[in-house]
């Protein structure tokens, strides 16, 4: 079980997939700017790029929409390799589909 700290309150996240994890953080009072998303990006160093969660424009059905200057970035969920919250790994594609349980200090 991972422990995630979101202030002084406790929140349990039981999601398995990137979209659901991000939605739980967003709608249950977490701060998306504490999220770092690592994803496959052809052309980047080692074909991996990262983006801070404060750039999340939309959590769509099949992809994550990120605001970037000068254009938007659309990342299909299957390209997300890892998600960190406050530098703690909360999703790792090598464990994709396995149930995670994150307890946070947020009400």
PDB file of N, CA, C and O in Angstrom, residues 4-63:
ATOM      1  N   UNK A   4      -0.066   8.453   0.496  1.00  0.00           N
ATOM      2  CA  UNK A   4      -0.002   9.734  -0.194  1.00  0.00           C
ATOM      3  C   UNK A   4      -0.441  10.816   0.776  1.00  0.00           C
ATOM      4  O   UNK A   4      -1.460  10.670   1.426  1.00  0.00           O
ATOM      5  N   UNK A   5       0.298  11.899   0.891  1.00  0.00           N
ATOM      6  CA  UNK A   5      -0.042  12.953   1.838  1.00  0.00           C
ATOM      7  C   UNK A   5      -0.641  14.138   1.111  1.00  0.00           C
ATOM      8  O   UNK A   5      -0.011  14.736   0.268  1.00  0.00           O
ATOM      9  N   UNK A   6      -1.865  14.472   1.479  1.00  0.00           N
ATOM     10  CA  UNK A   6      -2.595  15.591   0.879  1.00  0.00           C
ATOM     11  C   UNK A   6      -3.092  16.526   1.970  1.00  0.00           C
ATOM     12  O   UNK A   6      -4.266  16.767   2.094  1.00  0.00           O
ATOM     13  N   UNK A   7      -2.217  17.013   2.772  1.00  0.00           N
ATOM     14  CA  UNK A   7      -2.632  17.881   3.856  1.00  0.00           C
ATOM     15  C   UNK A   7      -2.785  17.087   5.137  1.00  0.00           C
ATOM     16  O   UNK A   7      -1.997  16.208   5.421  1.00  0.00           O
ATOM     17  N   UNK A   8      -3.840  17.377   5.889  1.00  0.00           N
ATOM     18  CA  UNK A   8      -4.033  16.722   7.180  1.00  0.00           C
ATOM     19  C   UNK A   8      -5.115  15.662   7.158  1.00  0.00           C
ATOM     20  O   UNK A   8      -5.379  15.038   8.170  1.00  0.00           O
ATOM     21  N   UNK A   9      -5.755  15.455   6.053  1.00  0.00           N
ATOM     22  CA  UNK A   9      -6.869  14.527   5.980  1.00  0.00           C
ATOM     23  C   UNK A   9      -6.464  13.235   5.285  1.00  0.00           C
ATOM     24  O   UNK A   9      -5.431  13.165   4.655  1.00  0.00           O
ATOM     25  N   UNK A  10      -7.309  12.227   5.411  1.00  0.00           N
ATOM     26  CA  UNK A  10      -7.025  10.911   4.833  1.00  0.00           C
ATOM     27  C   UNK A  10      -8.007  10.609   3.707  1.00  0.00           C
ATOM     28  O   UNK A  10      -9.203  10.759   3.862  1.00  0.00           O
ATOM     29  N   UNK A  11      -7.458  10.187   2.577  1.00  0.00           N
ATOM     30  CA  UNK A  11      -8.265   9.781   1.431  1.00  0.00           C
ATOM     31  C   UNK A  11      -7.683   8.486   0.892  1.00  0.00           C
ATOM     32  O   UNK A  11      -6.480   8.382   0.715  1.00  0.00           O
ATOM     33  N   UNK A  12      -8.522   7.511   0.638  1.00  0.00           N
ATOM     34  CA  UNK A  12      -8.068   6.234   0.115  1.00  0.00           C
ATOM     35  C   UNK A  12      -8.415   6.151  -1.359  1.00  0.00           C
ATOM     36  O   UNK A  12      -9.551   6.368  -1.753  1.00  0.00           O
ATOM     37  N   UNK A  13      -7.416   5.849  -2.178  1.00  0.00           N
ATOM     38  CA  UNK A  13      -7.609   5.697  -3.619  1.00  0.00           C
ATOM     39  C   UNK A  13      -7.410   4.231  -3.961  1.00  0.00           C
ATOM     40  O   UNK A  13      -6.377   3.651  -3.664  1.00  0.00           O
ATOM     41  N   UNK A  14      -8.402   3.628  -4.598  1.00  0.00           N
ATOM     42  CA  UNK A  14      -8.331   2.211  -4.936  1.00  0.00           C
ATOM     43  C   UNK A  14      -8.322   1.964  -6.438  1.00  0.00           C
ATOM     44  O   UNK A  14      -8.726   0.909  -6.887  1.00  0.00           O
ATOM     45  N   UNK A  15      -7.872   2.920  -7.209  1.00  0.00           N
ATOM     46  CA  UNK A  15      -7.890   2.791  -8.658  1.00  0.00           C
ATOM     47  C   UNK A  15      -6.693   2.007  -9.167  1.00  0.00           C
ATOM     48  O   UNK A  15      -5.647   1.960  -8.536  1.00  0.00           O
ATOM     49  N   UNK A  16      -6.871   1.459 -10.369  1.00  0.00           N
ATOM     50  CA  UNK A  16      -5.827   0.665 -10.996  1.00  0.00           C
ATOM     51  C   UNK A  16      -5.236   1.316 -12.235  1.00  0.00           C
ATOM     52  O   UNK A  16      -4.150   0.949 -12.652  1.00  0.00           O
ATOM     53  N   UNK A  17      -5.960   2.214 -12.847  1.00  0.00           N
ATOM     54  CA  UNK A  17      -5.589   2.729 -14.159  1.00  0.00           C
ATOM     55  C   UNK A  17      -5.369   4.239 -14.111  1.00  0.00           C
ATOM     56  O   UNK A  17      -5.975   4.941 -13.302  1.00  0.00           O
ATOM     57  N   UNK A  18      -4.492   4.764 -14.996  1.00  0.00           N
ATOM     58  CA  UNK A  18      -4.139   6.194 -14.951  1.00  0.00           C
ATOM     59  C   UNK A  18      -5.333   7.138 -14.941  1.00  0.00           C
ATOM     60  O   UNK A  18      -5.377   8.069 -14.132  1.00  0.00           O
ATOM     61  N   UNK A  19      -6.287   6.927 -15.817  1.00  0.00           N
ATOM     62  CA  UNK A  19      -7.447   7.827 -15.883  1.00  0.00           C
ATOM     63  C   UNK A  19      -8.186   7.866 -14.552  1.00  0.00           C
ATOM     64  O   UNK A  19      -8.523   8.938 -14.045  1.00  0.00           O
ATOM     65  N   UNK A  20      -8.431   6.707 -13.978  1.00  0.00           N
ATOM     66  CA  UNK A  20      -9.168   6.627 -12.714  1.00  0.00           C
ATOM     67  C   UNK A  20      -8.374   7.224 -11.551  1.00  0.00           C
ATOM     68  O   UNK A  20      -8.939   7.891 -10.690  1.00  0.00           O
ATOM     69  N   UNK A  21      -7.075   6.977 -11.534  1.00  0.00           N
ATOM     70  CA  UNK A  21      -6.229   7.543 -10.480  1.00  0.00           C
ATOM     71  C   UNK A  21      -6.273   9.071 -10.525  1.00  0.00           C
ATOM     72  O   UNK A  21      -6.477   9.736  -9.508  1.00  0.00           O
ATOM     73  N   UNK A  22      -6.097   9.633 -11.725  1.00  0.00           N
ATOM     74  CA  UNK A  22      -6.108  11.090 -11.869  1.00  0.00           C
ATOM     75  C   UNK A  22      -7.470  11.688 -11.530  1.00  0.00           C
ATOM     76  O   UNK A  22      -7.563  12.743 -10.900  1.00  0.00           O
ATOM     77  N   UNK A  23      -8.542  11.001 -11.935  1.00  0.00           N
ATOM     78  CA  UNK A  23      -9.890  11.483 -11.590  1.00  0.00           C
ATOM     79  C   UNK A  23     -10.113  11.470 -10.084  1.00  0.00           C
ATOM     80  O   UNK A  23     -10.713  12.400  -9.536  1.00  0.00           O
ATOM     81  N   UNK A  24      -9.654  10.431  -9.415  1.00  0.00           N
ATOM     82  CA  UNK A  24      -9.833  10.389  -7.957  1.00  0.00           C
ATOM     83  C   UNK A  24      -9.073  11.522  -7.278  1.00  0.00           C
ATOM     84  O   UNK A  24      -9.589  12.159  -6.367  1.00  0.00           O
ATOM     85  N   UNK A  25      -7.857  11.775  -7.714  1.00  0.00           N
ATOM     86  CA  UNK A  25      -7.091  12.876  -7.136  1.00  0.00           C
ATOM     87  C   UNK A  25      -7.818  14.195  -7.379  1.00  0.00           C
ATOM     88  O   UNK A  25      -7.987  15.005  -6.474  1.00  0.00           O
ATOM     89  N   UNK A  26      -8.273  14.394  -8.614  1.00  0.00           N
ATOM     90  CA  UNK A  26      -8.925  15.653  -8.986  1.00  0.00           C
ATOM     91  C   UNK A  26     -10.235  15.873  -8.234  1.00  0.00           C
ATOM     92  O   UNK A  26     -10.475  16.958  -7.690  1.00  0.00           O
ATOM     93  N   UNK A  27     -11.090  14.872  -8.190  1.00  0.00           N
ATOM     94  CA  UNK A  27     -12.437  15.064  -7.651  1.00  0.00           C
ATOM     95  C   UNK A  27     -12.570  14.794  -6.165  1.00  0.00           C
ATOM     96  O   UNK A  27     -13.615  15.076  -5.590  1.00  0.00           O
ATOM     97  N   UNK A  28     -11.526  14.267  -5.539  1.00  0.00           N
ATOM     98  CA  UNK A  28     -11.605  14.019  -4.109  1.00  0.00           C
ATOM     99  C   UNK A  28     -10.715  14.965  -3.321  1.00  0.00           C
ATOM    100  O   UNK A  28     -10.390  14.695  -2.174  1.00  0.00           O
ATOM    101  N   UNK A  29     -10.332  16.081  -3.959  1.00  0.00           N
ATOM    102  CA  UNK A  29      -9.645  17.137  -3.222  1.00  0.00           C
ATOM    103  C   UNK A  29      -8.138  17.147  -3.317  1.00  0.00           C
ATOM    104  O   UNK A  29      -7.500  17.956  -2.658  1.00  0.00           O
ATOM    105  N   UNK A  30      -7.556  16.268  -4.119  1.00  0.00           N
ATOM    106  CA  UNK A  30      -6.110  16.280  -4.287  1.00  0.00           C
ATOM    107  C   UNK A  30      -5.675  17.443  -5.163  1.00  0.00           C
ATOM    108  O   UNK A  30      -6.485  18.117  -5.787  1.00  0.00           O
ATOM    109  N   UNK A  31      -4.402  17.673  -5.212  1.00  0.00           N
ATOM    110  CA  UNK A  31      -3.846  18.773  -5.990  1.00  0.00           C
ATOM    111  C   UNK A  31      -3.086  18.204  -7.181  1.00  0.00           C
ATOM    112  O   UNK A  31      -2.015  17.626  -7.016  1.00  0.00           O
ATOM    113  N   UNK A  32      -3.633  18.383  -8.392  1.00  0.00           N
ATOM    114  CA  UNK A  32      -3.004  17.833  -9.590  1.00  0.00           C
ATOM    115  C   UNK A  32      -1.641  18.456  -9.867  1.00  0.00           C
ATOM    116  O   UNK A  32      -0.827  17.859 -10.578  1.00  0.00           O
ATOM    117  N   UNK A  33      -1.354  19.625  -9.311  1.00  0.00           N
ATOM    118  CA  UNK A  33      -0.032  20.222  -9.544  1.00  0.00           C
ATOM    119  C   UNK A  33       1.069  19.454  -8.803  1.00  0.00           C
ATOM    120  O   UNK A  33       2.253  19.663  -9.068  1.00  0.00           O
ATOM    121  N   UNK A  34       0.690  18.552  -7.908  1.00  0.00           N
ATOM    122  CA  UNK A  34       1.661  17.688  -7.229  1.00  0.00           C
ATOM    123  C   UNK A  34       1.927  16.402  -7.995  1.00  0.00           C
ATOM    124  O   UNK A  34       2.671  15.551  -7.540  1.00  0.00           O
ATOM    125  N   UNK A  35       1.290  16.263  -9.162  1.00  0.00           N
ATOM    126  CA  UNK A  35       1.414  15.060  -9.978  1.00  0.00           C
ATOM    127  C   UNK A  35       2.462  15.287 -11.064  1.00  0.00           C
ATOM    128  O   UNK A  35       2.541  16.355 -11.663  1.00  0.00           O
ATOM    129  N   UNK A  36       3.273  14.275 -11.310  1.00  0.00           N
ATOM    130  CA  UNK A  36       4.210  14.268 -12.436  1.00  0.00           C
ATOM    131  C   UNK A  36       3.885  13.026 -13.265  1.00  0.00           C
ATOM    132  O   UNK A  36       3.783  11.916 -12.731  1.00  0.00           O
ATOM    133  N   UNK A  37       3.678  13.231 -14.572  1.00  0.00           N
ATOM    134  CA  UNK A  37       3.275  12.153 -15.475  1.00  0.00           C
ATOM    135  C   UNK A  37       4.432  11.875 -16.428  1.00  0.00           C
ATOM    136  O   UNK A  37       4.927  12.777 -17.095  1.00  0.00           O
ATOM    137  N   UNK A  38       4.858  10.623 -16.497  1.00  0.00           N
ATOM    138  CA  UNK A  38       5.916  10.186 -17.405  1.00  0.00           C
ATOM    139  C   UNK A  38       5.262   9.362 -18.508  1.00  0.00           C
ATOM    140  O   UNK A  38       4.491   8.446 -18.220  1.00  0.00           O
ATOM    141  N   UNK A  39       5.579   9.688 -19.761  1.00  0.00           N
ATOM    142  CA  UNK A  39       4.900   9.032 -20.874  1.00  0.00           C
ATOM    143  C   UNK A  39       5.841   8.839 -22.055  1.00  0.00           C
ATOM    144  O   UNK A  39       6.890   9.494 -22.160  1.00  0.00           O
ATOM    145  N   UNK A  40       5.459   7.920 -22.937  1.00  0.00           N
ATOM    146  CA  UNK A  40       6.220   7.663 -24.151  1.00  0.00           C
ATOM    147  C   UNK A  40       6.014   8.834 -25.096  1.00  0.00           C
ATOM    148  O   UNK A  40       4.886   9.201 -25.405  1.00  0.00           O
ATOM    149  N   UNK A  41       7.130   9.421 -25.542  1.00  0.00           N
ATOM    150  CA  UNK A  41       7.086  10.563 -26.449  1.00  0.00           C
ATOM    151  C   UNK A  41       8.204  10.377 -27.472  1.00  0.00           C
ATOM    152  O   UNK A  41       9.368  10.649 -27.184  1.00  0.00           O
ATOM    153  N   UNK A  42       7.856   9.881 -28.634  1.00  0.00           N
ATOM    154  CA  UNK A  42       8.852   9.645 -29.675  1.00  0.00           C
ATOM    155  C   UNK A  42       9.590  10.943 -29.990  1.00  0.00           C
ATOM    156  O   UNK A  42       8.983  11.989 -30.191  1.00  0.00           O
ATOM    157  N   UNK A  43      10.906  10.861 -30.013  1.00  0.00           N
ATOM    158  CA  UNK A  43      11.716  12.039 -30.310  1.00  0.00           C
ATOM    159  C   UNK A  43      12.341  12.664 -29.079  1.00  0.00           C
ATOM    160  O   UNK A  43      13.313  13.405 -29.175  1.00  0.00           O
ATOM    161  N   UNK A  44      11.801  12.378 -27.908  1.00  0.00           N
ATOM    162  CA  UNK A  44      12.397  12.878 -26.668  1.00  0.00           C
ATOM    163  C   UNK A  44      13.591  12.002 -26.297  1.00  0.00           C
ATOM    164  O   UNK A  44      13.756  10.911 -26.820  1.00  0.00           O
ATOM    165  N   UNK A  45      14.379  12.484 -25.374  1.00  0.00           N
ATOM    166  CA  UNK A  45      15.497  11.702 -24.872  1.00  0.00           C
ATOM    167  C   UNK A  45      14.980  10.378 -24.312  1.00  0.00           C
ATOM    168  O   UNK A  45      14.079  10.363 -23.464  1.00  0.00           O
ATOM    169  N   UNK A  46      15.508   9.281 -24.803  1.00  0.00           N
ATOM    170  CA  UNK A  46      15.067   7.928 -24.402  1.00  0.00           C
ATOM    171  C   UNK A  46      13.597   7.672 -24.707  1.00  0.00           C
ATOM    172  O   UNK A  46      12.994   6.772 -24.131  1.00  0.00           O
ATOM    173  N   UNK A  47      12.999   8.493 -25.557  1.00  0.00           N
ATOM    174  CA  UNK A  47      11.585   8.386 -25.935  1.00  0.00           C
ATOM    175  C   UNK A  47      10.634   8.523 -24.744  1.00  0.00           C
ATOM    176  O   UNK A  47       9.504   8.047 -24.773  1.00  0.00           O
ATOM    177  N   UNK A  48      11.087   9.167 -23.681  1.00  0.00           N
ATOM    178  CA  UNK A  48      10.257   9.386 -22.496  1.00  0.00           C
ATOM    179  C   UNK A  48      10.253  10.879 -22.160  1.00  0.00           C
ATOM    180  O   UNK A  48      11.297  11.516 -22.151  1.00  0.00           O
ATOM    181  N   UNK A  49       9.078  11.410 -21.889  1.00  0.00           N
ATOM    182  CA  UNK A  49       8.939  12.809 -21.468  1.00  0.00           C
ATOM    183  C   UNK A  49       8.112  12.836 -20.182  1.00  0.00           C
ATOM    184  O   UNK A  49       7.446  11.858 -19.833  1.00  0.00           O
ATOM    185  N   UNK A  50       8.162  13.957 -19.499  1.00  0.00           N
ATOM    186  CA  UNK A  50       7.324  14.115 -18.307  1.00  0.00           C
ATOM    187  C   UNK A  50       6.662  15.479 -18.343  1.00  0.00           C
ATOM    188  O   UNK A  50       7.151  16.410 -18.977  1.00  0.00           O
ATOM    189  N   UNK A  51       5.542  15.564 -17.657  1.00  0.00           N
ATOM    190  CA  UNK A  51       4.761  16.804 -17.621  1.00  0.00           C
ATOM    191  C   UNK A  51       4.130  16.908 -16.239  1.00  0.00           C
ATOM    192  O   UNK A  51       3.638  15.920 -15.693  1.00  0.00           O
ATOM    193  N   UNK A  52       4.124  18.089 -15.686  1.00  0.00           N
ATOM    194  CA  UNK A  52       3.510  18.322 -14.392  1.00  0.00           C
ATOM    195  C   UNK A  52       1.988  18.333 -14.523  1.00  0.00           C
ATOM    196  O   UNK A  52       1.449  18.795 -15.526  1.00  0.00           O
ATOM    197  N   UNK A  53       1.301  17.856 -13.507  1.00  0.00           N
ATOM    198  CA  UNK A  53      -0.147  17.767 -13.509  1.00  0.00           C
ATOM    199  C   UNK A  53      -0.867  19.099 -13.584  1.00  0.00           C
ATOM    200  O   UNK A  53      -2.040  19.154 -13.942  1.00  0.00           O
ATOM    201  N   UNK A  54      -0.180  20.201 -13.282  1.00  0.00           N
ATOM    202  CA  UNK A  54      -0.829  21.509 -13.396  1.00  0.00           C
ATOM    203  C   UNK A  54      -1.151  21.833 -14.848  1.00  0.00           C
ATOM    204  O   UNK A  54      -1.944  22.720 -15.128  1.00  0.00           O
ATOM    205  N   UNK A  55      -0.572  21.094 -15.777  1.00  0.00           N
ATOM    206  CA  UNK A  55      -0.848  21.294 -17.196  1.00  0.00           C
ATOM    207  C   UNK A  55      -2.021  20.451 -17.698  1.00  0.00           C
ATOM    208  O   UNK A  55      -2.344  20.499 -18.879  1.00  0.00           O
ATOM    209  N   UNK A  56      -2.632  19.687 -16.828  1.00  0.00           N
ATOM    210  CA  UNK A  56      -3.766  18.857 -17.258  1.00  0.00           C
ATOM    211  C   UNK A  56      -4.934  19.760 -17.621  1.00  0.00           C
ATOM    212  O   UNK A  56      -5.427  20.538 -16.821  1.00  0.00           O
ATOM    213  N   UNK A  57      -5.374  19.642 -18.839  1.00  0.00           N
ATOM    214  CA  UNK A  57      -6.481  20.419 -19.380  1.00  0.00           C
ATOM    215  C   UNK A  57      -7.767  19.610 -19.290  1.00  0.00           C
ATOM    216  O   UNK A  57      -8.833  20.144 -19.034  1.00  0.00           O
ATOM    217  N   UNK A  58      -7.641  18.304 -19.500  1.00  0.00           N
ATOM    218  CA  UNK A  58      -8.817  17.447 -19.447  1.00  0.00           C
ATOM    219  C   UNK A  58      -8.439  15.989 -19.296  1.00  0.00           C
ATOM    220  O   UNK A  58      -7.435  15.533 -19.835  1.00  0.00           O
ATOM    221  N   UNK A  59      -9.239  15.267 -18.535  1.00  0.00           N
ATOM    222  CA  UNK A  59      -9.074  13.825 -18.376  1.00  0.00           C
ATOM    223  C   UNK A  59     -10.191  13.207 -19.204  1.00  0.00           C
ATOM    224  O   UNK A  59     -11.319  13.061 -18.736  1.00  0.00           O
ATOM    225  N   UNK A  60      -9.872  12.902 -20.437  1.00  0.00           N
ATOM    226  CA  UNK A  60     -10.869  12.458 -21.406  1.00  0.00           C
ATOM    227  C   UNK A  60     -11.016  10.938 -21.387  1.00  0.00           C
ATOM    228  O   UNK A  60     -10.297  10.244 -20.684  1.00  0.00           O
ATOM    229  N   UNK A  61     -11.942  10.442 -22.202  1.00  0.00           N
ATOM    230  CA  UNK A  61     -12.230   9.006 -22.214  1.00  0.00           C
ATOM    231  C   UNK A  61     -11.019   8.171 -22.644  1.00  0.00           C
ATOM    232  O   UNK A  61     -10.676   7.204 -21.987  1.00  0.00           O
ATOM    233  N   UNK A  62     -10.360   8.549 -23.721  1.00  0.00           N
ATOM    234  CA  UNK A  62      -9.274   7.731 -24.247  1.00  0.00           C
ATOM    235  C   UNK A  62      -7.896   8.348 -24.139  1.00  0.00           C
ATOM    236  O   UNK A  62      -6.908   7.717 -24.504  1.00  0.00           O
ATOM    237  N   UNK A  63      -7.831   9.572 -23.651  1.00  0.00           N
ATOM    238  CA  UNK A  63      -6.541  10.238 -23.602  1.00  0.00           C
ATOM    239  C   UNK A  63      -6.545  11.343 -22.545  1.00  0.00           C
ATOM    240  O   UNK A  63      -7.586  11.800 -22.105  1.00  0.00           O
TER     241      UNK A  63
END
